[in-house]
Amino acid sequence: MEKIKVGMVGYKFMGKAHSHAYRDLPLFFPESLRPEMKVICGRNESEVAKAAAQFGWEESTTDWKNLLEREDIDLIDINAPSDVHKEIAIAAAHAGKHIFCEKPLALTLRDSKEMLEAAEAAGVKHMVGFNYRFAPAVLLAKKLVDEGRLGEIYHFRAFFLQDWLVDPNFPLAWRLQKEIAGSGSHGDLGAHLIDMAHYLVGDVAEVIGMNETFIKERPLPANMAGLSASSNADGEKGPVTVDDATLFLARFKNGALGSFEATRFASGHRSTNSFEINGSKGSVIFDFERMNELQVYFNDDKEDVQGFRRVVATDPAHAFSEAWWPPGHTIGYEHTFIHEMVELMDALREDRQPVPNFRDGVKCQQVLEAVDLSIEKRQWIQISELD
Ligand code: SOE
């Protein structure tokens, strides 16, 4: 079986999720191209060496540029913070490397377009990490929409609710600094909702939004480890320069209406990533915290049994089920990353662009930026204004 030699930049939460995907993919998808975990890269030499040993990478380095010079690297996986996505992706494209980049693609729409242009000019494959598309229950929703089984789509409502920032003593992590993260809940969580809307319903025509930063300053980080971090609560504070919550309304080009909510201040919601689609023939509800299930409702059910019912998307009729377990044996968050890497490996073998790719990343960035502009101008913004 052909191998795809991977160099990865980033080793924390997403680095672990991607490493797991590369390691387990051959076990469950033996027909796919096999990822070879060559080099993992991170700023802290001892930490990234530890990650290499723990995750199963052959080598570790602190200089991402030397990944690009190596003949034995085919694919660059970028899951470091958003402020380095553009520089690394464009350099990787120029070096003729295929690219997987975590979401959001870039800090700005302009940067994301430059990344797409560089990747297309170089003729390399490029993928963006909207992993929730790859939950079998989401793929079932996609099938129902595409087969017309929900009829004409009237509504798409989605919310991504977390609560890891409710504590005012949580330190000023990189996700709270605009120059590193680009935005707060909007680009981190809202990006997933926007991509899901594009995937399931279609293009957005216009948006209007609102946002808030509830806690304006936070203790400077004593040390950071992913989303949970220690801080010197009585120490020096710094300004939060991103949104804590962003909500927006959208009108789709096909006439459907959308409502979107992303927040890290929804106490009690650890990671409620949910959408509902209402159509002329029925509805579906997906809730990531019950990610194997899709609630479905069909208007033509007999009157005495009409109501939402729960489908557990683990049967042979459902996507990816043949790779896993017998019906009813469920899978988890980490398996969505394996599925997205299967798509990448298949695209590389079939010499086609994977989906979602940088074009989808640019489309997402366009809506993110249109919402920001609508907030600034306090008016509806046409997506076409940002072409
Ligand atoms: C943090 O908010 C985060 O890790 C996001 O960055 C991920 O994209 C999401 O899948 C889970 O929450």
Tab-separated table of C-alpha atoms and ligand atoms in Angstrom:
chain	number	residue	atom	x	y	z
A	1	MET	CA	0.000	0.000	0.000
A	2	GLU	CA	1.307	3.456	-0.914
A	3	LYS	CA	2.261	5.697	1.945
A	4	ILE	CA	1.721	9.416	2.478
A	5	LYS	CA	4.561	10.858	4.534
A	6	VAL	CA	3.295	13.497	6.959
A	7	GLY	CA	4.980	16.438	8.653
A	8	MET	CA	2.741	18.072	11.260
A	9	VAL	CA	2.949	21.533	12.826
A	10	GLY	CA	1.150	21.582	16.182
A	11	TYR	CA	1.054	19.047	18.998
A	12	LYS	CA	-1.643	20.024	21.489
A	13	PHE	CA	-5.416	19.309	21.257
A	14	MET	CA	-5.645	19.122	17.461
A	15	GLY	CA	-2.167	17.610	17.213
A	16	LYS	CA	-3.346	14.738	19.391
A	17	ALA	CA	-6.607	14.344	17.412
A	18	HIS	CA	-4.756	14.292	14.073
A	19	SER	CA	-2.021	11.950	15.384
A	20	HIS	CA	-4.688	9.515	16.565
A	21	ALA	CA	-6.348	9.712	13.144
A	22	TYR	CA	-3.110	8.989	11.282
A	23	ARG	CA	-2.276	6.066	13.611
A	24	ASP	CA	-5.705	4.396	13.608
A	25	LEU	CA	-6.717	5.008	9.998
A	26	PRO	CA	-4.914	1.901	8.589
A	27	LEU	CA	-6.475	-0.306	11.274
A	28	PHE	CA	-10.026	0.508	10.204
A	29	PHE	CA	-9.507	1.605	6.587
A	30	PRO	CA	-6.858	-0.832	5.312
A	31	GLU	CA	-7.701	-0.023	1.674
A	32	SER	CA	-6.843	3.673	2.099
A	33	LEU	CA	-3.392	5.139	1.512
A	34	ARG	CA	-1.390	4.761	4.724
A	35	PRO	CA	-0.211	7.938	6.521
A	36	GLU	CA	3.409	7.680	7.695
A	37	MET	CA	4.021	9.844	10.776
A	38	LYS	CA	7.458	11.279	9.999
A	39	VAL	CA	7.963	14.584	11.909
A	40	ILE	CA	5.965	16.609	14.427
A	41	CYS	CA	6.855	20.271	14.979
A	42	GLY	CA	6.271	22.630	17.875
A	43	ARG	CA	7.837	25.648	19.546
A	44	ASN	CA	8.784	23.927	22.805
A	45	GLU	CA	11.548	21.383	22.113
A	46	SER	CA	10.997	19.151	25.159
A	47	GLU	CA	7.196	19.243	24.897
A	48	VAL	CA	7.131	18.370	21.202
A	49	ALA	CA	9.686	15.585	21.732
A	50	LYS	CA	7.389	14.184	24.433
A	51	ALA	CA	4.435	14.424	22.047
A	52	ALA	CA	6.420	12.619	19.321
A	53	ALA	CA	7.114	9.707	21.686
A	54	GLN	CA	3.541	9.616	23.019
A	55	PHE	CA	1.764	9.985	19.668
A	56	GLY	CA	4.155	7.825	17.592
A	57	TRP	CA	6.005	10.290	15.342
A	58	GLU	CA	9.482	9.243	14.078
A	59	GLU	CA	11.059	12.637	14.808
A	60	SER	CA	10.310	16.038	16.320
A	61	THR	CA	11.584	19.499	15.465
A	62	THR	CA	11.061	23.134	16.452
A	63	ASP	CA	11.624	24.473	12.922
A	64	TRP	CA	8.652	23.918	10.589
A	65	LYS	CA	10.705	25.190	7.635
A	66	ASN	CA	12.864	22.102	7.603
A	67	LEU	CA	9.775	19.980	6.944
A	68	LEU	CA	9.442	21.771	3.609
A	69	GLU	CA	13.009	21.033	2.523
A	70	ARG	CA	12.668	17.276	3.107
A	71	GLU	CA	12.065	15.025	0.124
A	72	ASP	CA	10.502	12.451	2.454
A	73	ILE	CA	7.520	14.656	3.368
A	74	ASP	CA	4.445	14.653	1.083
A	75	LEU	CA	1.853	16.377	3.278
A	76	ILE	CA	2.032	19.270	5.738
A	77	ASP	CA	-0.624	19.206	8.468
A	78	ILE	CA	-1.095	22.630	10.086
A	79	ASN	CA	-2.899	22.642	13.421
A	80	ALA	CA	-0.917	25.335	15.194
A	81	PRO	CA	-2.747	28.565	16.162
A	82	SER	CA	-4.469	30.517	13.362
A	83	ASP	CA	-1.883	33.298	13.065
A	84	VAL	CA	0.661	30.932	11.443
A	85	HIS	CA	-1.710	29.145	9.039
A	86	LYS	CA	-1.065	31.488	6.111
A	87	GLU	CA	2.752	31.601	6.284
A	88	ILE	CA	3.116	27.848	6.661
A	89	ALA	CA	0.470	26.930	4.052
A	90	ILE	CA	1.880	29.242	1.377
A	91	ALA	CA	5.442	28.052	2.037
A	92	ALA	CA	4.236	24.426	1.918
A	93	ALA	CA	2.486	25.063	-1.416
A	94	HIS	CA	5.644	26.657	-2.849
A	95	ALA	CA	7.568	23.549	-1.696
A	96	GLY	CA	5.077	21.349	-3.574
A	97	LYS	CA	3.627	19.786	-0.419
A	98	HIS	CA	-0.039	18.844	-0.048
A	99	ILE	CA	-1.698	20.724	2.833
A	100	PHE	CA	-4.197	19.969	5.580
A	101	CYS	CA	-5.018	23.117	7.591
A	102	GLU	CA	-7.210	23.361	10.684
A	103	LYS	CA	-10.113	25.791	10.817
A	104	PRO	CA	-10.553	28.661	10.588
A	105	LEU	CA	-8.340	28.736	7.513
A	106	ALA	CA	-6.836	32.154	8.252
A	107	LEU	CA	-7.080	35.357	10.279
A	108	THR	CA	-8.729	37.228	7.401
A	109	LEU	CA	-10.590	36.625	4.122
A	110	ARG	CA	-7.675	38.145	2.189
A	111	ASP	CA	-5.193	35.767	3.820
A	112	SER	CA	-7.417	32.771	3.071
A	113	LYS	CA	-7.653	33.780	-0.591
A	114	GLU	CA	-3.861	34.036	-0.807
A	115	MET	CA	-3.594	30.525	0.656
A	116	LEU	CA	-6.063	29.164	-1.914
A	117	GLU	CA	-4.262	30.927	-4.780
A	118	ALA	CA	-0.857	29.561	-3.676
A	119	ALA	CA	-2.190	26.012	-3.295
A	120	GLU	CA	-3.938	26.090	-6.682
A	121	ALA	CA	-0.911	27.633	-8.417
A	122	ALA	CA	1.284	24.896	-6.952
A	123	GLY	CA	-1.155	22.177	-8.017
A	124	VAL	CA	-1.188	20.623	-4.538
A	125	LYS	CA	-4.130	19.103	-2.687
A	126	HIS	CA	-5.542	21.276	0.084
A	127	MET	CA	-8.042	20.415	2.829
A	128	VAL	CA	-9.530	22.397	5.741
A	129	GLY	CA	-10.486	20.697	9.002
A	130	PHE	CA	-14.261	20.953	9.291
A	131	ASN	CA	-14.423	17.575	10.986
A	132	TYR	CA	-18.100	17.649	12.036
A	133	ARG	CA	-19.116	17.068	8.401
A	134	PHE	CA	-17.756	13.546	8.896
A	135	ALA	CA	-20.066	12.387	11.704
A	136	PRO	CA	-22.244	9.626	10.186
A	137	ALA	CA	-25.400	11.279	11.579
A	138	VAL	CA	-24.456	14.516	9.793
A	139	LEU	CA	-23.869	12.577	6.579
A	140	LEU	CA	-27.355	11.075	7.021
A	141	ALA	CA	-28.789	14.624	7.313
A	142	LYS	CA	-26.900	15.532	4.132
A	143	LYS	CA	-28.378	12.487	2.345
A	144	LEU	CA	-31.932	13.360	3.429
A	145	VAL	CA	-31.530	16.968	2.217
A	146	ASP	CA	-29.871	16.006	-1.069
A	147	GLU	CA	-32.477	13.310	-1.820
A	148	GLY	CA	-35.264	15.857	-1.274
A	149	ARG	CA	-36.686	13.883	1.617
A	150	LEU	CA	-37.023	17.052	3.731
A	151	GLY	CA	-38.497	18.920	0.785
A	152	GLU	CA	-37.890	22.665	0.338
A	153	ILE	CA	-35.639	23.927	3.132
A	154	TYR	CA	-37.156	26.792	5.157
A	155	HIS	CA	-34.947	27.017	8.252
A	156	PHE	CA	-31.407	26.223	9.386
A	157	ARG	CA	-30.752	27.043	13.051
A	158	ALA	CA	-27.445	26.190	14.674
A	159	PHE	CA	-25.666	26.824	17.918
A	160	PHE	CA	-22.240	25.930	19.260
A	161	LEU	CA	-22.291	26.477	23.027
A	162	GLN	CA	-19.304	26.077	25.332
A	163	ASP	CA	-18.670	27.389	28.847
A	164	TRP	CA	-14.918	27.205	29.395
A	165	LEU	CA	-14.560	30.969	29.726
A	166	VAL	CA	-17.269	31.731	32.302
A	167	ASP	CA	-14.575	31.767	35.019
A	168	PRO	CA	-13.139	35.322	35.035
A	169	ASN	CA	-9.861	33.875	36.323
A	170	PHE	CA	-9.337	31.787	33.183
A	171	PRO	CA	-6.189	33.398	31.772
A	172	LEU	CA	-5.692	35.366	28.603
A	173	ALA	CA	-5.107	32.296	26.404
A	174	TRP	CA	-4.100	32.672	22.733
A	175	ARG	CA	-7.737	32.085	21.687
A	176	LEU	CA	-8.575	35.371	23.450
A	177	GLN	CA	-6.013	37.414	21.547
A	178	LYS	CA	-7.145	38.751	18.149
A	179	GLU	CA	-3.650	38.901	16.659
A	180	ILE	CA	-3.243	35.128	17.228
A	181	ALA	CA	-6.785	33.742	16.949
A	182	GLY	CA	-8.362	36.268	14.553
A	183	SER	CA	-11.599	36.172	16.542
A	184	GLY	CA	-13.095	34.409	19.550
A	185	SER	CA	-16.190	32.197	19.481
A	186	HIS	CA	-16.991	33.504	15.978
A	187	GLY	CA	-14.052	32.029	14.092
A	188	ASP	CA	-13.502	29.125	16.450
A	189	LEU	CA	-17.047	27.789	16.844
A	190	GLY	CA	-19.090	29.876	14.425
A	191	ALA	CA	-16.801	28.713	11.604
A	192	HIS	CA	-18.037	25.152	12.111
A	193	LEU	CA	-21.670	26.310	11.990
A	194	ILE	CA	-21.116	28.354	8.817
A	195	ASP	CA	-19.388	25.467	7.076
A	196	MET	CA	-22.177	23.103	8.143
A	197	ALA	CA	-24.749	25.528	6.696
A	198	HIS	CA	-22.846	25.676	3.400
A	199	TYR	CA	-22.586	21.873	3.363
A	200	LEU	CA	-26.227	21.117	4.166
A	201	VAL	CA	-28.273	24.094	2.926
A	202	GLY	CA	-26.206	26.132	0.442
A	203	ASP	CA	-24.665	29.551	-0.049
A	204	VAL	CA	-25.542	32.504	2.163
A	205	ALA	CA	-26.770	35.727	0.513
A	206	GLU	CA	-26.819	38.216	3.409
A	207	VAL	CA	-26.152	38.403	7.150
A	208	ILE	CA	-26.604	40.626	10.165
A	209	GLY	CA	-24.942	39.993	13.498
A	210	MET	CA	-24.192	41.043	17.049
A	211	ASN	CA	-21.447	40.149	19.490
A	212	GLU	CA	-20.243	40.764	23.029
A	213	THR	CA	-17.100	40.416	25.117
A	214	PHE	CA	-18.522	39.790	28.590
A	215	ILE	CA	-15.205	39.741	30.463
A	216	LYS	CA	-13.000	42.526	29.143
A	217	GLU	CA	-9.677	41.604	30.761
A	218	ARG	CA	-8.137	38.445	32.176
A	219	PRO	CA	-5.047	37.391	34.177
A	220	LEU	CA	-1.968	36.898	31.982
A	221	PRO	CA	-1.266	33.161	31.534
A	222	ALA	CA	1.187	31.632	33.977
A	223	ASN	CA	1.319	28.541	31.815
A	224	MET	CA	-1.010	27.284	29.156
A	225	ALA	CA	-2.199	23.777	28.353
A	226	GLY	CA	-4.932	23.807	25.729
A	227	LEU	CA	-8.277	25.037	26.937
A	228	SER	CA	-7.591	24.495	30.611
A	229	ALA	CA	-4.873	26.725	31.955
A	230	SER	CA	-3.493	27.898	35.215
A	231	SER	CA	-3.269	31.600	35.955
A	232	ASN	CA	-2.062	33.937	38.606
A	233	ALA	CA	-5.509	35.332	39.395
A	234	ASP	CA	-4.070	38.190	41.445
A	235	GLY	CA	-1.390	38.962	38.871
A	236	GLU	CA	-1.257	41.378	35.972
A	237	LYS	CA	-4.222	41.388	33.598
A	238	GLY	CA	-4.465	41.927	29.865
A	239	PRO	CA	-7.324	42.972	27.532
A	240	VAL	CA	-9.504	40.368	25.813
A	241	THR	CA	-9.521	41.462	22.163
A	242	VAL	CA	-12.026	38.974	20.710
A	243	ASP	CA	-15.733	38.179	21.001
A	244	ASP	CA	-16.956	35.938	23.799
A	245	ALA	CA	-20.184	35.363	21.881
A	246	THR	CA	-21.384	36.125	18.341
A	247	LEU	CA	-24.931	35.628	17.054
A	248	PHE	CA	-26.151	36.313	13.541
A	249	LEU	CA	-29.088	35.901	11.180
A	250	ALA	CA	-28.694	34.823	7.562
A	251	ARG	CA	-30.760	34.611	4.413
A	252	PHE	CA	-29.603	31.818	2.090
A	253	LYS	CA	-29.535	32.267	-1.690
A	254	ASN	CA	-32.207	29.547	-1.953
A	255	GLY	CA	-34.561	31.552	0.302
A	256	ALA	CA	-34.069	29.586	3.516
A	257	LEU	CA	-33.560	31.526	6.762
A	258	GLY	CA	-30.692	30.883	9.161
A	259	SER	CA	-29.911	31.672	12.790
A	260	PHE	CA	-26.455	31.092	14.260
A	261	GLU	CA	-25.139	31.325	17.850
A	262	ALA	CA	-21.584	30.753	19.047
A	263	THR	CA	-20.572	31.353	22.628
A	264	ARG	CA	-18.165	30.240	25.326
A	265	PHE	CA	-20.437	31.581	28.083
A	266	ALA	CA	-23.296	29.082	27.979
A	267	SER	CA	-22.899	27.711	31.506
A	268	GLY	CA	-23.552	23.981	31.572
A	269	HIS	CA	-22.829	23.445	27.873
A	270	ARG	CA	-19.388	21.865	27.522
A	271	SER	CA	-19.598	21.547	23.723
A	272	THR	CA	-23.163	21.621	22.476
A	273	ASN	CA	-22.784	21.767	18.711
A	274	SER	CA	-26.264	21.391	17.268
A	275	PHE	CA	-28.298	22.195	14.183
A	276	GLU	CA	-31.908	21.781	13.097
A	277	ILE	CA	-33.227	21.859	9.537
A	278	ASN	CA	-36.923	22.402	8.818
A	279	GLY	CA	-38.257	21.582	5.373
A	280	SER	CA	-41.608	21.296	3.611
A	281	LYS	CA	-41.606	17.502	4.091
A	282	GLY	CA	-39.863	17.153	7.438
A	283	SER	CA	-37.079	18.119	9.826
A	284	VAL	CA	-33.837	16.821	11.314
A	285	ILE	CA	-32.038	17.682	14.542
A	286	PHE	CA	-28.343	16.890	15.193
A	287	ASP	CA	-26.694	17.369	18.604
A	288	PHE	CA	-22.962	16.587	18.729
A	289	GLU	CA	-23.194	15.563	22.393
A	290	ARG	CA	-25.325	12.665	21.038
A	291	MET	CA	-23.279	12.521	17.846
A	292	ASN	CA	-24.335	9.035	16.685
A	293	GLU	CA	-27.988	10.052	16.574
A	294	LEU	CA	-30.107	12.070	14.174
A	295	GLN	CA	-33.627	13.037	15.170
A	296	VAL	CA	-35.894	12.894	12.127
A	297	TYR	CA	-39.498	13.982	11.532
A	298	PHE	CA	-41.479	13.355	8.360
A	299	ASN	CA	-44.809	15.033	7.653
A	300	ASP	CA	-46.143	11.934	5.866
A	301	ASP	CA	-45.841	9.693	8.921
A	302	LYS	CA	-49.262	8.378	9.950
A	303	GLU	CA	-51.066	10.963	12.109
A	304	ASP	CA	-51.195	8.772	15.207
A	305	VAL	CA	-47.438	8.236	15.227
A	306	GLN	CA	-46.202	11.634	13.999
A	307	GLY	CA	-43.270	12.971	15.970
A	308	PHE	CA	-39.477	13.168	15.993
A	309	ARG	CA	-37.805	9.786	16.151
A	310	ARG	CA	-34.166	8.954	16.928
A	311	VAL	CA	-32.047	7.213	14.291
A	312	VAL	CA	-28.749	5.781	15.519
A	313	ALA	CA	-26.509	6.159	12.463
A	314	THR	CA	-24.465	2.966	12.925
A	315	ASP	CA	-26.292	0.614	10.532
A	316	PRO	CA	-24.877	-0.643	7.202
A	317	ALA	CA	-27.033	2.025	5.501
A	318	HIS	CA	-24.982	4.762	7.194
A	319	ALA	CA	-21.660	6.293	6.147
A	320	PHE	CA	-18.419	4.676	7.360
A	321	SER	CA	-20.375	1.995	9.304
A	322	GLU	CA	-18.619	-0.854	7.468
A	323	ALA	CA	-15.300	0.224	8.992
A	324	TRP	CA	-16.412	0.161	12.601
A	325	TRP	CA	-18.607	-2.088	14.684
A	326	PRO	CA	-21.930	-3.941	14.469
A	327	PRO	CA	-25.089	-1.756	14.466
A	328	GLY	CA	-25.649	0.181	17.680
A	329	HIS	CA	-21.972	0.168	18.658
A	330	THR	CA	-21.274	3.896	18.613
A	331	ILE	CA	-18.202	5.968	17.721
A	332	GLY	CA	-16.781	9.255	19.031
A	333	TYR	CA	-15.386	12.729	18.328
A	334	GLU	CA	-11.962	11.318	17.475
A	335	HIS	CA	-13.464	9.179	14.692
A	336	THR	CA	-14.609	12.254	12.766
A	337	PHE	CA	-10.907	13.077	12.336
A	338	ILE	CA	-10.179	9.584	11.015
A	339	HIS	CA	-13.036	10.003	8.508
A	340	GLU	CA	-11.710	13.359	7.306
A	341	MET	CA	-8.239	11.863	6.876
A	342	VAL	CA	-9.793	8.984	4.857
A	343	GLU	CA	-11.274	11.622	2.529
A	344	LEU	CA	-7.830	13.243	2.249
A	345	MET	CA	-6.093	9.916	1.518
A	346	ASP	CA	-8.762	9.022	-1.084
A	347	ALA	CA	-8.397	12.430	-2.750
A	348	LEU	CA	-4.630	11.968	-2.941
A	349	ARG	CA	-5.026	8.513	-4.506
A	350	GLU	CA	-7.732	9.669	-6.944
A	351	ASP	CA	-5.786	12.840	-7.817
A	352	ARG	CA	-8.693	15.168	-6.972
A	353	GLN	CA	-9.204	17.949	-4.427
A	354	PRO	CA	-10.533	16.712	-1.067
A	355	VAL	CA	-13.777	18.162	0.302
A	356	PRO	CA	-13.844	20.429	2.242
A	357	ASN	CA	-10.861	22.250	0.802
A	358	PHE	CA	-9.445	25.768	0.862
A	359	ARG	CA	-12.326	26.955	-1.383
A	360	ASP	CA	-14.709	26.005	1.427
A	361	GLY	CA	-12.381	27.692	3.900
A	362	VAL	CA	-12.500	30.926	1.882
A	363	LYS	CA	-16.321	30.756	1.689
A	364	CYS	CA	-16.438	30.374	5.459
A	365	GLN	CA	-14.046	33.281	5.937
A	366	GLN	CA	-16.280	35.407	3.689
A	367	VAL	CA	-19.311	34.882	5.943
A	368	LEU	CA	-17.230	35.398	9.101
A	369	GLU	CA	-16.021	38.726	7.766
A	370	ALA	CA	-19.453	39.781	6.470
A	371	VAL	CA	-20.893	39.241	9.945
A	372	ASP	CA	-18.099	41.334	11.472
A	373	LEU	CA	-18.816	44.095	8.919
A	374	SER	CA	-22.551	43.942	9.702
A	375	ILE	CA	-21.755	44.379	13.399
A	376	GLU	CA	-19.526	47.352	12.666
A	377	LYS	CA	-22.118	49.001	10.366
A	378	ARG	CA	-25.200	47.749	12.286
A	379	GLN	CA	-26.846	46.757	8.983
A	380	TRP	CA	-27.415	43.759	6.707
A	381	ILE	CA	-24.350	42.912	4.592
A	382	GLN	CA	-24.529	41.079	1.241
A	383	ILE	CA	-21.876	38.341	1.045
A	384	SER	CA	-21.259	39.501	-2.529
A	385	GLU	CA	-19.906	42.773	-1.089
A	386	LEU	CA	-16.832	40.793	0.013
A	387	ASP	CA	-16.116	39.003	-3.290
B	1	SOE	C1	-12.356	25.001	21.192
B	1	SOE	O1	-13.328	25.875	21.247
B	1	SOE	C2	-12.586	23.831	20.254
B	1	SOE	O2	-11.515	22.988	20.469
B	1	SOE	C3	-12.587	24.241	18.784
B	1	SOE	O3	-11.389	24.902	18.438
B	1	SOE	C4	-12.732	22.987	17.930
B	1	SOE	O4	-12.741	23.309	16.536
B	1	SOE	C5	-14.042	22.298	18.302
B	1	SOE	O5	-14.168	21.089	17.564
B	1	SOE	C6	-14.091	21.987	19.792
B	1	SOE	O6	-13.826	23.187	20.571
